[in-house]
mmCIF file of C-alpha atoms in Angstrom:
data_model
loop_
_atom_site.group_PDB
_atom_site.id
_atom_site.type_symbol
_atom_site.label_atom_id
_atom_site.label_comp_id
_atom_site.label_asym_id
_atom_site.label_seq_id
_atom_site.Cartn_x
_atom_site.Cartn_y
_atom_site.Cartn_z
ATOM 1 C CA UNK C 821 -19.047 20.388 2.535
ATOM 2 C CA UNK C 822 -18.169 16.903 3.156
ATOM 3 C CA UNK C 823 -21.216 14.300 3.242
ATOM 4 C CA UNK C 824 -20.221 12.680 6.729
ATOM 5 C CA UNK C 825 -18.381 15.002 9.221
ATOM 6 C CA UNK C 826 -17.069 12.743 12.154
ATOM 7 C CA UNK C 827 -15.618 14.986 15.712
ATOM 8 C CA UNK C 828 -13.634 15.085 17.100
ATOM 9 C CA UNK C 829 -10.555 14.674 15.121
ATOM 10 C CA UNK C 830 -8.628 13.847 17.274
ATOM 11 C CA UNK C 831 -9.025 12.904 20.659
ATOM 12 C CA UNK C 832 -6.537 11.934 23.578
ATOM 13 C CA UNK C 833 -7.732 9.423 26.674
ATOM 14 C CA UNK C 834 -7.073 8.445 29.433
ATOM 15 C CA UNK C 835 -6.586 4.363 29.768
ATOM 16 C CA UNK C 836 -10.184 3.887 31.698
ATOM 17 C CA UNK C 837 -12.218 6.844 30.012
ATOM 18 C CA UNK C 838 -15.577 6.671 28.469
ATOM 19 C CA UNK C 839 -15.411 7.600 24.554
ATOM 20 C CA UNK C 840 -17.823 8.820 22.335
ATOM 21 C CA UNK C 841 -17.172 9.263 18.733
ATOM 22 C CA UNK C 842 -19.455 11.294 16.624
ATOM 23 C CA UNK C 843 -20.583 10.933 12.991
ATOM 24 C CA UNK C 844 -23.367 13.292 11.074
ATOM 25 C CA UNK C 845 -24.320 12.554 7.826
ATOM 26 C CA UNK C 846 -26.439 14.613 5.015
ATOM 27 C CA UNK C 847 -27.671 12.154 2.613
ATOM 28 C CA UNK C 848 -30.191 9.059 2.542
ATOM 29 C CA UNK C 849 -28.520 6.414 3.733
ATOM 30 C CA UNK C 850 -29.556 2.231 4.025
ATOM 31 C CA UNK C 851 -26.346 1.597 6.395
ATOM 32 C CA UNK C 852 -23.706 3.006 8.125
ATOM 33 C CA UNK C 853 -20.299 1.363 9.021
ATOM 34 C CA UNK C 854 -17.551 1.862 11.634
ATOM 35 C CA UNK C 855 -14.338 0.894 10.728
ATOM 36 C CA UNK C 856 -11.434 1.092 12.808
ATOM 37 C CA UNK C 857 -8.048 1.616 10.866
ATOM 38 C CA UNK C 858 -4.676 0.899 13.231
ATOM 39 C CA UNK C 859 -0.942 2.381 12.818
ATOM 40 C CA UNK C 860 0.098 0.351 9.801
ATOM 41 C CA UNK C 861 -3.035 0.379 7.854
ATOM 42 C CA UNK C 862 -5.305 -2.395 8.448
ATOM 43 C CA UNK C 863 -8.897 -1.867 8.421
ATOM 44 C CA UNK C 864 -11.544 -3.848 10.646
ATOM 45 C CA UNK C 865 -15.262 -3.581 10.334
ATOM 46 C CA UNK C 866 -16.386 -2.790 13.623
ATOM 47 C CA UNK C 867 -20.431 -2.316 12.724
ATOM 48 C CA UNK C 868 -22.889 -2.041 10.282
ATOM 49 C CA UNK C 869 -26.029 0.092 11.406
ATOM 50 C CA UNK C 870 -29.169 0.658 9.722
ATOM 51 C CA UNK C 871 -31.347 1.337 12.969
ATOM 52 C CA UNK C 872 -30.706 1.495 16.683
ATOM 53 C CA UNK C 873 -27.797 0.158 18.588
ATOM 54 C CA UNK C 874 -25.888 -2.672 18.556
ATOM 55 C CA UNK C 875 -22.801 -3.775 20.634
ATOM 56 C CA UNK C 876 -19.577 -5.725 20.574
ATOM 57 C CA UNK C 877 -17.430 -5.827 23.786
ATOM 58 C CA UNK C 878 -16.644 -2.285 24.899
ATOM 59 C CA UNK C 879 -17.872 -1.130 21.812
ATOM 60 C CA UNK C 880 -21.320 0.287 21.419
ATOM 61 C CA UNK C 881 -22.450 1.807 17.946
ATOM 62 C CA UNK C 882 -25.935 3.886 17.873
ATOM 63 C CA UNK C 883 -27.348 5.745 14.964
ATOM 64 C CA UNK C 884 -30.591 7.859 14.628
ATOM 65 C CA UNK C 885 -31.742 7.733 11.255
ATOM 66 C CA UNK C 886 -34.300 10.915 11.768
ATOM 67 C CA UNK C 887 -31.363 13.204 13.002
ATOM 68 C CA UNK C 888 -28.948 11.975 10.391
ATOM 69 C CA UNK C 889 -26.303 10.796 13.495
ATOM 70 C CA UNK C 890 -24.385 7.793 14.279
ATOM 71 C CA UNK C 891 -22.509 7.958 17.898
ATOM 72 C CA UNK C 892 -19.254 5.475 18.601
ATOM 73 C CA UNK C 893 -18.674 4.412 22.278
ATOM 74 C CA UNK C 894 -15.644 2.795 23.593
ATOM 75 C CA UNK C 895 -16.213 1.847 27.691
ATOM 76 C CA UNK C 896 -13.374 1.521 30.010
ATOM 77 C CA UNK C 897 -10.728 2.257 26.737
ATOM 78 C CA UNK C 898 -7.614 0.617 26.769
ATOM 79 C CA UNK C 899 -3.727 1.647 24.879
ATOM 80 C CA UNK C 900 -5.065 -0.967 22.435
ATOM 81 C CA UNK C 901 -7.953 0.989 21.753
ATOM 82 C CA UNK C 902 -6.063 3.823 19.746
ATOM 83 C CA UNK C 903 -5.999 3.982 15.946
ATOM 84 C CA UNK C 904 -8.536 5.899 14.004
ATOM 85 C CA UNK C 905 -12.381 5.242 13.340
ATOM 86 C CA UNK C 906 -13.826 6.215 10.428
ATOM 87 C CA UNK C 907 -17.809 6.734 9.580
ATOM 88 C CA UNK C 908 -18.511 5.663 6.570
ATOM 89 C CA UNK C 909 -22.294 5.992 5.036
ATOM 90 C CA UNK C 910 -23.643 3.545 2.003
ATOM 91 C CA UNK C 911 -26.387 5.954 -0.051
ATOM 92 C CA UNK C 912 -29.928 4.784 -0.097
ATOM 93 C CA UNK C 913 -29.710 5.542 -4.170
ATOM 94 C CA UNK C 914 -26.827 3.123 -4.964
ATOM 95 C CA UNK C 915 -23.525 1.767 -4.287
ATOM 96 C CA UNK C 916 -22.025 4.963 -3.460
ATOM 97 C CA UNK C 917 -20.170 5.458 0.150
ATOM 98 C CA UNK C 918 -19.331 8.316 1.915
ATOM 99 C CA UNK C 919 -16.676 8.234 4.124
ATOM 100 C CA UNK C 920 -16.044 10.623 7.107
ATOM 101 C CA UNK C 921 -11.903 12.178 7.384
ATOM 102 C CA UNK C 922 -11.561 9.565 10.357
ATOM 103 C CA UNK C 923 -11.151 10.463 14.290
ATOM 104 C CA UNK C 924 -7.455 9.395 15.600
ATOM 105 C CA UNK C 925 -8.103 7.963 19.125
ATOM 106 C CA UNK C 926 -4.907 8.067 21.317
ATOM 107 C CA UNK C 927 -5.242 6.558 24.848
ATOM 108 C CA UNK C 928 -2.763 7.322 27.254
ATOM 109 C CA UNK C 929 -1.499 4.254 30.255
ATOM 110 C CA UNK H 997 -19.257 -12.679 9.757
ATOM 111 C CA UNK H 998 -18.459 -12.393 6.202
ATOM 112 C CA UNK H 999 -14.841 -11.826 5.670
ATOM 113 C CA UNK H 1000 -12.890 -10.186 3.081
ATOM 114 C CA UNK H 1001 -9.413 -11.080 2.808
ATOM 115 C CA UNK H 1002 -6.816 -8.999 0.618
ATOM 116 C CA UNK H 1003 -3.224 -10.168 -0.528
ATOM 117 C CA UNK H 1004 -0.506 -9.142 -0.110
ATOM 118 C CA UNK H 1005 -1.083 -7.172 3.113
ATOM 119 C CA UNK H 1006 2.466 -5.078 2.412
ATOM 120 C CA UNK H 1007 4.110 -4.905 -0.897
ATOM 121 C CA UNK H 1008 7.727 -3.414 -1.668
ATOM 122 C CA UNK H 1009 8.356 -2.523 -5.427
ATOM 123 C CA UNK H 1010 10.731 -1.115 -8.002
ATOM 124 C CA UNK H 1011 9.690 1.717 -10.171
ATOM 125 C CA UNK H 1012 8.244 0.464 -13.456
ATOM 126 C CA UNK H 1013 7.347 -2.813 -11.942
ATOM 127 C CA UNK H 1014 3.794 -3.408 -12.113
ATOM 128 C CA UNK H 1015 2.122 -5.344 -8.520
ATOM 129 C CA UNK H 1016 -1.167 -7.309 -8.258
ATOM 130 C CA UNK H 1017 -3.620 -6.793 -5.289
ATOM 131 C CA UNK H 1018 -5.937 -9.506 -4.604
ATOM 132 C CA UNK H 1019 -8.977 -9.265 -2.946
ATOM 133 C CA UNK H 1020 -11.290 -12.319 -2.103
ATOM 134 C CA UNK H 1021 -14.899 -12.429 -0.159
ATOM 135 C CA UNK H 1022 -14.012 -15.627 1.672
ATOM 136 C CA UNK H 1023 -17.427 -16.882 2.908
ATOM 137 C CA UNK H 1024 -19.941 -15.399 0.123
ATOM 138 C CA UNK H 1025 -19.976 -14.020 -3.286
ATOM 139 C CA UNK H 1026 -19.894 -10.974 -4.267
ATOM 140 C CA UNK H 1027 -20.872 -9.641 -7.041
ATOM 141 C CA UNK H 1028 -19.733 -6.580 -7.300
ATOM 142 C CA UNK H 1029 -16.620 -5.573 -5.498
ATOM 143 C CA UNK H 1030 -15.023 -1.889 -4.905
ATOM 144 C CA UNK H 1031 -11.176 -0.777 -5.241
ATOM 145 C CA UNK H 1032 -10.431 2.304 -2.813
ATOM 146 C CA UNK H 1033 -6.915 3.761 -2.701
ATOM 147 C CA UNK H 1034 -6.273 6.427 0.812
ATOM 148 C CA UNK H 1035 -3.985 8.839 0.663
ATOM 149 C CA UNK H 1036 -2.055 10.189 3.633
ATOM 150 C CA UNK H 1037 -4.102 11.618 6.467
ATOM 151 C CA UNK H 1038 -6.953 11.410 4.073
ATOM 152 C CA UNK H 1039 -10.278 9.496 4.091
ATOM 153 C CA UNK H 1040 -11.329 6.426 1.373
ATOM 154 C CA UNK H 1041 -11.110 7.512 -2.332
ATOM 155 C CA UNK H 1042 -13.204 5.178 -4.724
ATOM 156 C CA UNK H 1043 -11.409 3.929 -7.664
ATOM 157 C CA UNK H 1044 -13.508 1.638 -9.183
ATOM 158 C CA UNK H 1045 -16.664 -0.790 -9.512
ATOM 159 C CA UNK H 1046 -16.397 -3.730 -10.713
ATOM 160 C CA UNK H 1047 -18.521 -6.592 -11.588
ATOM 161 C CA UNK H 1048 -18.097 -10.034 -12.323
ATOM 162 C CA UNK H 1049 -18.099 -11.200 -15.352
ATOM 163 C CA UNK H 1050 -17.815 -7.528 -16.718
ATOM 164 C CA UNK H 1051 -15.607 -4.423 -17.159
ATOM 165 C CA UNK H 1052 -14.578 -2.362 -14.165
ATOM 166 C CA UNK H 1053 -16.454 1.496 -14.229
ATOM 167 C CA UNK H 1054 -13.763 4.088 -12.941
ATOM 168 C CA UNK H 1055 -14.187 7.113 -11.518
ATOM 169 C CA UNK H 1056 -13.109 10.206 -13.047
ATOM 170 C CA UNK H 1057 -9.385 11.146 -12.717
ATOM 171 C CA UNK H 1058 -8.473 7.338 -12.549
ATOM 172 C CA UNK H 1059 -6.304 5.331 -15.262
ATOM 173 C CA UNK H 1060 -7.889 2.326 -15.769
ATOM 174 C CA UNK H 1061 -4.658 1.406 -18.078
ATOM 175 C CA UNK H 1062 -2.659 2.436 -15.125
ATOM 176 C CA UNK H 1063 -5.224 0.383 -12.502
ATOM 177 C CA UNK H 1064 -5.955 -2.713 -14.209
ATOM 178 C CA UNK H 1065 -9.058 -4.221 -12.349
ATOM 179 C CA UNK H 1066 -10.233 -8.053 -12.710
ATOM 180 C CA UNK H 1067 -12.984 -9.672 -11.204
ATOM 181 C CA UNK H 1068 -13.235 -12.921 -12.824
ATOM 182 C CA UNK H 1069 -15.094 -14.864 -10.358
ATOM 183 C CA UNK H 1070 -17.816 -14.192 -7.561
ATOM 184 C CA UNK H 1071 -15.001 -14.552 -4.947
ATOM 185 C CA UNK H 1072 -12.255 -12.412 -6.529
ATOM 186 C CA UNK H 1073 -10.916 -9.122 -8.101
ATOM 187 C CA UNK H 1074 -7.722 -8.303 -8.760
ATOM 188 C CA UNK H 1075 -5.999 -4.904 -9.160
ATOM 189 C CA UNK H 1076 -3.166 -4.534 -11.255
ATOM 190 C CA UNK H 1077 -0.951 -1.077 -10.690
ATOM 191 C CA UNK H 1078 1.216 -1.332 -13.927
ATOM 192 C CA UNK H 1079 4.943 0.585 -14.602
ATOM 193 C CA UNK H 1080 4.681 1.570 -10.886
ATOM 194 C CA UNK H 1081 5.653 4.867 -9.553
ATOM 195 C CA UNK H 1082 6.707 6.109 -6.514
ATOM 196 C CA UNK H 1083 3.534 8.695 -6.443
ATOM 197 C CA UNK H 1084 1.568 5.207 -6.741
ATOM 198 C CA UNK H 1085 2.722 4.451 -3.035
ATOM 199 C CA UNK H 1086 -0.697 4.338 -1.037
ATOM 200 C CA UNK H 1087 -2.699 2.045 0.551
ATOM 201 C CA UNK H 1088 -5.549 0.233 -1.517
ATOM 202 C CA UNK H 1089 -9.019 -1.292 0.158
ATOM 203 C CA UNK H 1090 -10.862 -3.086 -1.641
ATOM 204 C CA UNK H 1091 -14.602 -4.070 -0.450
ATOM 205 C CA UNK H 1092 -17.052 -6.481 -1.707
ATOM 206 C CA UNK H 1093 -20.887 -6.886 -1.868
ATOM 207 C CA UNK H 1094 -23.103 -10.003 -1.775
ATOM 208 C CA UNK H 1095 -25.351 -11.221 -4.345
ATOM 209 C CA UNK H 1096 -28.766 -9.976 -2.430
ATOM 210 C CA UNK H 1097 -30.144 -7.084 -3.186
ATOM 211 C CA UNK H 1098 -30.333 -5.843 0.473
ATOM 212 C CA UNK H 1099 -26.698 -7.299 1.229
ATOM 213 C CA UNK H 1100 -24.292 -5.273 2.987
ATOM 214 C CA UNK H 1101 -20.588 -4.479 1.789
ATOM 215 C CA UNK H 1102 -17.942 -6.256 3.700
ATOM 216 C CA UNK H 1103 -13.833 -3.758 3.940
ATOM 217 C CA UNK H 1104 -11.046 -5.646 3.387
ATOM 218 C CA UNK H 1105 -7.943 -4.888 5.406
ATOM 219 C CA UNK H 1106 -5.807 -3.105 2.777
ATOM 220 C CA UNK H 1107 -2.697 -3.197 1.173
ATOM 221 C CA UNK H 1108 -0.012 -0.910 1.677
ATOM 222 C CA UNK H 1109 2.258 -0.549 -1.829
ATOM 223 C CA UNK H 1110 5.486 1.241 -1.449
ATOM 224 C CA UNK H 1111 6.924 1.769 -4.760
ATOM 225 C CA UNK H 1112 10.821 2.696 -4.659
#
């Protein structure tokens, strides 16, 4: 069993739509990240979480540290918005990550 | 926000030829910095720790005489794939750490190595 499980994997939109993204973890953690990874490779860092919620744009990032989940929300997506998000988890006993399989976002005109 | 910068985004090589991957924390140092390599369809593999000033630790089932890792200065590690082969095509992240002990680790953008 895989330390971070992220679902869907894979999810279709419509331009417009509400997404949610969601990551579960099973180990101690002192951050999570989101990273979003486009056609072609390149990886941004969208957050870094340790409690609560934070936002950027369209992009909101929550975690709850007692139920071991992280959610991903993209408001009013856009075609530019697909590529694929990956959880990733830093280990509260080191420098170890975890990273989740990744969720391939595809939004649709 | 910190950024970590990698070079050459895309690389194109002949078999046996070996290719250096740079990876620099561009706005703090970062002592220790972290090679990952993904493989198709796959999530982040670790390769290797390293720290500056000292040798790289590898994880199991990785050649460090294959993946040479530097990381000479607080800003920089290199990796090194040496007498390159076409299973060595894959795309390499490296990530880097601040100096604090409560610092967070900053991804790269990655480097995509085709090897012909």
């Amino acid at each position: 069993k895989n330390e971070v499980e992220q679902s869907p994997q894979n999810l279709t939109a419509q331009e417009g739509e509400f997404i949610t993204i969601n990551c579960s973890y099973s180990v101690g953690i002192s951050a999570l990240h989101w990273l979003q990874q486009h056609p072609g490779g390149g990886i941004v860092s969208l957050f870094m979480l340790s409690s609560g919620k934070k936002k950027h744009g369209r992009l909101i990032a929550t975690i709850n540290i007692q139920e071991k989940h992280s959610s991903l929300h993209i408001t009013a997506s856009h075609p530019r918005d697909s590529a694929v998000y990956i959880c990733a988890v830093l280990a509260a006993t080191g420098n170890q990550f975890y990273f989740g399989t990744g969720t391939s976002l595809t939004v649709i005109p | 926000g910190a950024v970590v910068s990698q070079h050459p985004s895309r690389v194109i090589c002949k078999s046996g030829t070996s290719v250096k991957i740079e990876c620099r924390s561009l706005d703090f140092q970062a002592t220790t910095m972290f090679w990952y390599r993904q493989f198709p369809k796959k999530s982040l593999m670790l390769m290797a720790t390293s720290n500056e000033g000292s040798k790289a630790t590898y994880e199991q089932g990785v050649e460090k005489d294959k993946f040479l890792i530097n990381h000479a200065s607080l800003t920089l590690s290199t990796l090194t794939v040496t007498s390159a082969h076409p299973e060595d095509s894959s795309f390499y992240i490296c990530s880097a750490r601040g100096t604090g002990a409560t610092d967070t680790q900053y991804f790269g953008p990655g480097t995509r190595l085709t090897v012909l």
